[in-house]
Coordinates of C-alpha atoms in Angstrom, one line a residue:
M67 CA -68.1 -73.7 75.7
S68 CA -69.4 -73.6 79.3
K69 CA -69.2 -76.8 81.4
L70 CA -72.6 -78.4 82.1
K71 CA -74.1 -80.7 84.7
I72 CA -75.9 -83.5 82.8
L73 CA -78.1 -86.4 83.8
L74 CA -78.6 -89.3 81.4
L75 CA -81.4 -91.6 82.3
N76 CA -82.4 -95.1 81.0
T77 CA -84.9 -97.7 82.0
Q78 CA -82.7 -100.8 82.6
M79 CA -79.0 -101.4 82.5
E80 CA -78.1 -104.2 80.2
A81 CA -75.6 -105.0 77.4
A82 CA -77.6 -103.4 74.6
G83 CA -77.2 -100.6 72.0
A84 CA -79.1 -97.8 73.8
Q85 CA -77.1 -98.4 77.0
K86 CA -73.8 -98.5 75.0
A87 CA -74.6 -95.3 73.2
M88 CA -75.6 -93.6 76.5
L89 CA -72.4 -94.7 78.4
T90 CA -70.2 -93.8 75.4
L91 CA -71.8 -90.3 75.3
A92 CA -71.4 -90.0 79.1
R93 CA -67.7 -90.8 78.9
G94 CA -67.1 -88.5 76.0
L95 CA -68.9 -85.6 77.7
Q96 CA -67.0 -86.2 80.9
Q97 CA -63.7 -86.2 79.1
R98 CA -64.6 -82.7 77.7
G99 CA -65.0 -81.4 81.3
H100 CA -68.8 -81.8 81.8
A101 CA -70.1 -83.3 85.0
V102 CA -72.2 -86.3 84.0
T103 CA -74.3 -88.6 86.1
V104 CA -75.9 -91.8 84.6
V105 CA -79.0 -93.1 86.2
T106 CA -80.8 -96.4 85.5
M107 CA -84.2 -97.3 86.9
Y108 CA -83.0 -100.9 87.5
D109 CA -80.0 -103.1 86.8
K110 CA -80.9 -106.2 84.8
A111 CA -78.0 -108.4 85.9
D112 CA -75.2 -106.6 87.8
Y113 CA -74.1 -104.5 84.9
V114 CA -73.7 -101.3 86.9
P115 CA -70.4 -102.3 88.6
L116 CA -69.0 -103.6 85.3
F117 CA -70.0 -100.5 83.3
K118 CA -68.7 -98.1 86.0
Q119 CA -65.3 -99.7 85.6
K120 CA -65.4 -100.0 81.8
Y121 CA -66.6 -96.5 81.1
G122 CA -65.3 -94.6 84.1
V123 CA -68.6 -92.8 84.8
N124 CA -70.8 -92.4 87.8
I125 CA -73.9 -94.7 87.6
I126 CA -76.7 -94.6 90.1
D127 CA -79.1 -97.6 90.2
L128 CA -82.6 -96.6 91.5
G129 CA -83.5 -100.2 92.1
M130 CA -87.0 -99.8 90.8
K131 CA -87.3 -103.5 89.9
S132 CA -86.1 -106.4 91.9
P133 CA -86.5 -110.2 91.4
T134 CA -87.4 -110.6 95.0
D135 CA -90.4 -108.2 94.8
T136 CA -93.1 -110.6 93.7
S137 CA -96.3 -109.0 94.8
T138 CA -98.0 -106.0 93.2
F139 CA -97.7 -104.1 96.4
Q140 CA -94.0 -104.7 96.7
K141 CA -93.4 -103.7 93.0
T142 CA -95.5 -100.5 93.5
V143 CA -93.5 -99.5 96.6
C144 CA -90.2 -100.2 94.9
T145 CA -91.2 -98.1 91.9
L146 CA -92.5 -95.1 93.9
K147 CA -89.4 -95.2 96.1
G148 CA -87.2 -95.1 93.0
L149 CA -89.2 -92.2 91.5
G150 CA -88.8 -90.3 94.7
Q151 CA -85.1 -90.9 94.7
L152 CA -84.9 -89.6 91.2
W153 CA -86.8 -86.4 92.0
Q154 CA -84.6 -85.8 95.0
L155 CA -81.4 -86.4 93.0
I156 CA -82.4 -84.0 90.2
R157 CA -83.7 -81.4 92.7
R158 CA -80.5 -81.5 94.8
E159 CA -78.0 -81.5 91.9
R160 CA -79.8 -78.9 89.8
F161 CA -78.7 -80.4 86.5
D162 CA -78.5 -78.2 83.4
V163 CA -79.8 -81.0 81.2
V164 CA -81.8 -84.2 81.7
Q165 CA -81.8 -86.5 78.8
T166 CA -83.6 -89.9 78.6
F167 CA -82.4 -92.7 76.4
T168 CA -85.0 -95.5 76.4
H169 CA -88.8 -95.8 75.8
Y170 CA -90.1 -95.9 79.3
S171 CA -87.6 -93.4 80.6
N172 CA -88.8 -91.1 77.8
I173 CA -92.2 -91.2 79.6
I174 CA -91.1 -90.9 83.2
G175 CA -88.0 -88.8 82.9
P176 CA -89.4 -85.6 81.5
I177 CA -92.2 -85.5 84.0
I178 CA -89.9 -85.9 87.0
A179 CA -87.3 -83.5 85.6
W180 CA -90.0 -80.8 85.1
L181 CA -91.3 -81.4 88.6
A182 CA -87.8 -80.9 89.9
G183 CA -87.4 -77.6 88.0
I184 CA -85.1 -78.6 85.2
K185 CA -85.5 -76.4 82.1
I186 CA -83.8 -78.5 79.5
R187 CA -85.4 -81.9 79.0
I188 CA -84.5 -84.1 76.1
S189 CA -85.7 -87.6 75.1
S190 CA -84.5 -90.1 72.6
Q191 CA -86.1 -92.2 69.9
R192 CA -83.6 -95.0 69.4
N193 CA -85.8 -97.2 67.3
S194 CA -88.8 -97.0 65.1
L195 CA -91.5 -98.2 67.5
V196 CA -92.7 -101.0 65.3
K197 CA -95.1 -103.5 67.1
Y198 CA -95.5 -101.3 70.1
P199 CA -99.1 -101.2 71.5
P200 CA -101.2 -98.2 70.5
W201 CA -101.5 -96.8 74.0
F202 CA -97.7 -96.6 74.3
L203 CA -97.4 -94.8 70.9
W204 CA -100.1 -92.4 72.0
L205 CA -98.4 -91.7 75.3
D206 CA -95.0 -91.3 73.7
R207 CA -96.4 -88.8 71.2
V208 CA -98.2 -86.8 73.9
I209 CA -95.1 -86.5 76.1
A210 CA -92.8 -85.7 73.1
N211 CA -95.2 -83.0 71.7
S212 CA -95.8 -81.4 75.1
F213 CA -93.9 -78.6 76.9
L214 CA -92.2 -81.5 78.9
V215 CA -89.7 -82.2 76.1
Q216 CA -87.7 -79.5 74.3
R217 CA -86.2 -82.0 71.7
M218 CA -86.3 -85.7 70.9
I219 CA -83.2 -87.2 69.4
A220 CA -83.7 -89.6 66.5
V221 CA -80.8 -91.9 65.8
S222 CA -81.4 -92.0 62.1
E223 CA -83.4 -90.2 59.4
D224 CA -85.6 -93.2 59.0
T225 CA -86.5 -93.1 62.7
R226 CA -87.1 -89.4 62.5
K227 CA -89.5 -89.9 59.5
F228 CA -91.3 -92.8 61.2
S229 CA -91.8 -90.7 64.4
I230 CA -93.4 -87.9 62.3
S231 CA -95.5 -90.0 59.9
E232 CA -96.5 -92.9 62.0
Q233 CA -96.6 -91.4 65.5
G234 CA -97.5 -87.8 64.8
I235 CA -94.6 -86.3 66.7
A236 CA -93.9 -82.8 65.6
A237 CA -91.1 -82.4 63.2
S238 CA -89.9 -79.3 65.1
K239 CA -89.2 -81.5 68.2
L240 CA -87.0 -84.0 66.4
V241 CA -83.3 -83.8 65.7
T242 CA -81.2 -86.5 64.1
I243 CA -77.9 -87.4 65.7
Y244 CA -76.4 -90.6 64.5
N245 CA -74.9 -93.2 66.7
S246 CA -71.1 -93.4 66.7
V247 CA -68.3 -95.8 67.2
N248 CA -64.9 -95.4 68.8
T249 CA -63.0 -95.9 65.5
E250 CA -59.5 -95.9 67.2
R251 CA -60.5 -98.6 69.6
F252 CA -62.0 -100.9 67.0
Q253 CA -59.3 -100.2 64.4
S254 CA -56.4 -100.7 66.8
V255 CA -57.1 -104.4 67.5
E256 CA -53.7 -106.0 67.1
L257 CA -53.7 -109.8 67.4
S258 CA -50.8 -111.8 66.0
L259 CA -51.6 -114.5 63.5
E260 CA -51.0 -117.1 66.2
D261 CA -53.4 -115.3 68.6
K262 CA -56.1 -115.0 65.9
D263 CA -55.7 -118.7 65.0
A264 CA -56.0 -119.6 68.7
L265 CA -59.1 -117.5 69.2
R266 CA -60.7 -118.9 66.1
Y267 CA -60.0 -122.4 67.3
T268 CA -61.5 -121.6 70.7
L269 CA -64.6 -120.2 69.1
S270 CA -65.2 -122.8 66.4
G271 CA -63.2 -125.9 67.3
A272 CA -61.3 -125.7 64.0
H273 CA -58.3 -123.7 62.6
N274 CA -59.3 -123.3 59.0
T275 CA -63.1 -122.7 59.2
K276 CA -64.8 -119.5 58.1
I277 CA -66.6 -117.6 60.8
V278 CA -69.9 -115.7 60.4
L279 CA -70.7 -113.6 63.4
T280 CA -73.8 -111.7 64.6
I281 CA -73.9 -109.5 67.7
A282 CA -77.4 -108.6 69.0
K283 CA -79.7 -109.3 71.8
L284 CA -81.7 -112.5 71.2
H285 CA -85.0 -110.8 70.5
P286 CA -87.5 -111.2 67.6
Q287 CA -86.5 -107.8 66.3
K288 CA -83.0 -109.0 65.4
G289 CA -84.1 -111.8 63.0
H290 CA -81.8 -114.5 64.3
R291 CA -84.2 -117.2 63.1
Y292 CA -83.6 -116.2 59.5
L293 CA -79.8 -116.6 59.9
I294 CA -80.3 -120.0 61.4
Q295 CA -82.7 -121.0 58.7
S296 CA -80.1 -120.0 56.1
I297 CA -77.4 -122.3 57.5
P298 CA -78.3 -125.6 55.8
G299 CA -78.2 -123.9 52.4
I300 CA -74.8 -122.3 53.1
L301 CA -73.3 -125.6 54.3
K302 CA -74.2 -127.1 50.9
E303 CA -71.8 -124.7 49.3
F304 CA -69.2 -124.2 52.1
S305 CA -68.9 -127.0 54.5
E306 CA -66.3 -125.4 56.7
V307 CA -68.3 -122.5 58.3
H308 CA -69.0 -121.7 61.9
F309 CA -71.7 -119.3 63.1
L310 CA -71.3 -117.3 66.3
F311 CA -74.2 -115.6 68.1
A312 CA -73.0 -113.0 70.7
G313 CA -75.7 -111.7 73.0
E314 CA -78.4 -112.8 75.5
G315 CA -82.1 -112.6 75.5
E316 CA -85.5 -114.2 75.6
L317 CA -85.1 -116.4 72.5
C318 CA -82.0 -118.3 73.6
Q319 CA -83.9 -121.6 74.2
E320 CA -86.0 -121.3 71.1
L321 CA -83.1 -120.5 68.8
T322 CA -81.1 -123.4 70.3
L323 CA -84.0 -125.7 69.6
M324 CA -84.0 -124.5 66.0
T325 CA -80.4 -125.5 65.5
Q326 CA -81.3 -128.9 66.8
Q327 CA -84.2 -129.3 64.5
L328 CA -82.2 -128.2 61.4
G329 CA -79.2 -130.4 62.4
V330 CA -76.7 -127.5 62.6
V331 CA -75.9 -127.7 66.3
D332 CA -72.2 -128.5 65.6
V333 CA -71.6 -125.3 63.5
V334 CA -73.4 -122.9 65.8
S335 CA -72.2 -121.4 69.1
F336 CA -74.2 -119.1 71.4
L337 CA -71.6 -117.0 73.2
G338 CA -73.8 -114.9 75.5
V339 CA -72.6 -111.4 76.4
R340 CA -69.0 -110.8 75.5
Q341 CA -66.6 -108.1 76.5
D342 CA -64.1 -108.8 73.6
I343 CA -66.3 -107.6 70.7
P344 CA -63.4 -106.0 68.7
Q345 CA -61.4 -109.3 68.9
L346 CA -64.4 -111.3 67.9
L347 CA -64.9 -109.1 64.9
S348 CA -61.3 -109.2 63.9
V349 CA -61.3 -113.0 63.6
S350 CA -64.6 -113.1 61.8
D351 CA -64.9 -113.3 58.0
I352 CA -68.4 -111.9 57.8
F353 CA -70.7 -109.9 60.2
V354 CA -74.4 -110.4 59.8
L355 CA -77.3 -108.5 61.3
P356 CA -80.7 -109.8 59.9
S357 CA -82.9 -107.3 61.7
L358 CA -86.6 -106.9 61.0
W359 CA -86.5 -103.3 62.0
E360 CA -83.8 -101.0 63.3
G361 CA -82.9 -97.5 64.4
M362 CA -79.1 -97.2 63.9
P363 CA -77.4 -100.4 64.9
N364 CA -74.1 -99.9 66.8
A365 CA -72.9 -103.4 66.0
V366 CA -72.9 -102.6 62.3
L367 CA -70.8 -99.5 62.9
E368 CA -68.4 -101.6 65.0
A369 CA -68.0 -104.2 62.4
M370 CA -67.3 -101.6 59.8
A371 CA -64.7 -99.9 62.0
V372 CA -62.8 -103.2 62.4
G373 CA -63.2 -103.9 58.7
T374 CA -65.3 -107.0 58.9
P375 CA -67.5 -107.2 55.8
V376 CA -71.2 -106.6 56.7
I377 CA -74.4 -108.1 55.5
T378 CA -77.5 -106.5 57.0
T379 CA -81.2 -106.0 56.1
N380 CA -82.5 -103.0 54.2
V381 CA -84.5 -101.6 57.2
G382 CA -84.4 -98.5 59.4
G383 CA -81.2 -96.7 59.5
C384 CA -79.1 -99.5 57.9
P385 CA -79.2 -98.0 54.4
E386 CA -77.9 -94.7 55.9
I387 CA -74.7 -96.4 56.9
I388 CA -74.4 -99.2 54.4
R389 CA -74.1 -98.4 50.7
D390 CA -75.1 -101.6 49.0
G391 CA -72.2 -103.2 47.2
E392 CA -69.8 -100.5 48.3
T393 CA -69.5 -100.5 52.1
G394 CA -71.5 -103.7 52.8
I395 CA -74.4 -105.8 51.4
L396 CA -78.1 -105.0 52.0
I397 CA -80.7 -107.7 51.7
P398 CA -84.5 -107.8 52.3
S399 CA -85.6 -108.6 55.8
E400 CA -87.3 -111.9 56.8
N401 CA -85.7 -113.6 53.8
S402 CA -83.4 -116.5 54.7
D403 CA -82.8 -117.4 51.1
A404 CA -81.5 -113.9 50.3
L405 CA -79.3 -114.1 53.4
A406 CA -77.9 -117.4 52.4
Q407 CA -77.1 -116.2 48.9
A408 CA -75.4 -113.1 50.2
I409 CA -73.2 -115.1 52.7
I410 CA -72.3 -117.6 50.0
R411 CA -71.4 -114.7 47.7
L412 CA -69.0 -113.2 50.2
L413 CA -67.5 -116.4 51.4
G414 CA -66.6 -117.2 47.8
D415 CA -65.2 -113.8 46.9
A416 CA -62.2 -112.8 48.9
P417 CA -61.4 -109.6 46.8
L418 CA -65.0 -108.4 47.4
R419 CA -64.6 -108.9 51.1
Q420 CA -61.4 -106.9 51.1
Q421 CA -63.0 -104.2 49.0
L422 CA -66.0 -103.9 51.3
S423 CA -63.7 -103.9 54.4
Q424 CA -61.5 -101.0 53.2
A425 CA -64.4 -98.9 52.0
A426 CA -66.4 -99.5 55.2
Q427 CA -63.5 -98.4 57.5
H428 CA -63.0 -95.2 55.6
W429 CA -66.7 -94.4 55.5
V430 CA -67.3 -95.0 59.2
V431 CA -64.3 -92.9 60.2
E432 CA -65.5 -90.0 58.0
H433 CA -69.1 -90.0 59.1
F434 CA -69.7 -91.9 62.4
S435 CA -66.9 -91.0 64.8
E436 CA -67.5 -90.4 68.5
E437 CA -66.1 -86.9 68.0
K438 CA -68.9 -85.9 65.7
N439 CA -71.5 -87.5 67.9
I440 CA -70.4 -85.8 71.1
S441 CA -70.0 -82.4 69.4
A442 CA -73.5 -82.7 68.1
F443 CA -74.9 -83.3 71.6
E444 CA -72.8 -80.5 73.1
Q445 CA -74.1 -78.0 70.4
L446 CA -77.7 -79.1 71.0
Y447 CA -77.4 -78.6 74.8
Q448 CA -75.8 -75.2 74.4
S449 CA -78.4 -74.0 71.9
L450 CA -81.3 -75.0 74.1
I451 CA -79.8 -73.4 77.2
L452 CA -79.2 -70.2 75.3
A453 CA -82.8 -70.2 74.1
K454 CA -84.0 -70.5 77.7
V455 CA -81.8 -67.8 79.1

């Protein structure tokens, strides 16, 4: 297979699923000998240096958004300057493939890449665009269906079907490539019993409490409010439970207020962004993701790889990775009572937790390895290049 020059573009650099998938792909392609450059339109909070070190890939920040640019004129100048830098970079480096990963980069990236003379331009639909404004759905459809985009990657079959039926994107443009997880990294977490107990105590303030963990940006999509609403009912059945929320986002203050109003502040910890996700999962008894809509949640794959029993909602791509009652538990979305009952069920059934853990680990290794994901992208790139020759 010939070695390629590939540019991967996203809108903002942050600790979120699309960015993790992009950087994981970049690292994997680079390890296979391809020359990969990651470009972000702006860095949300100094993530670029951190991710350069963590993933070992070249990341360029275009600086198209700055907290010091307050006027419309300053913002416009900053944006235009960044777009010019992107065009110059693509024109100079003559990439074989330009692929975009996030919604706004899907709009801008293909246009700039076409103007710079790049033949292979690929976009990504990482989520079903629920609750997006009609103008954006129209623009997304127009760009995806045009000559500007050869293919659009959908991260799940549900997302692909949504893009076709709800947005009107041509089926011929869409290819499903599932997200993946580094199964070796997540399955090789080796903490001694003493270290696990120490970490559990640090996180919860107790040695013998059960831990329920969720990892997601604090955004309405992820349904954190329903998990918080379920806590009083859970505590009636199991008093020794602590709930961990890993992630940052716009709802932090609102969710904190909810815990105060419900009187559950003492059993809830907001951890912010963490760099020790495998370790957090390894000391947790249950992983919960109560999303209202999804594409293909990385956090669920990571929990499955570690062997932490998963409860998630029956939305988006979740049913494509969770077999209800076999590799995890599926519940209706926006239903705190169903969530409480599922958590109570698992907390009270250690053999079921063990059964789900073992089945999930086997399933994720078989179907969602990084090797499969990277190979699928390589094959797509090569097929599109050969078609253009």
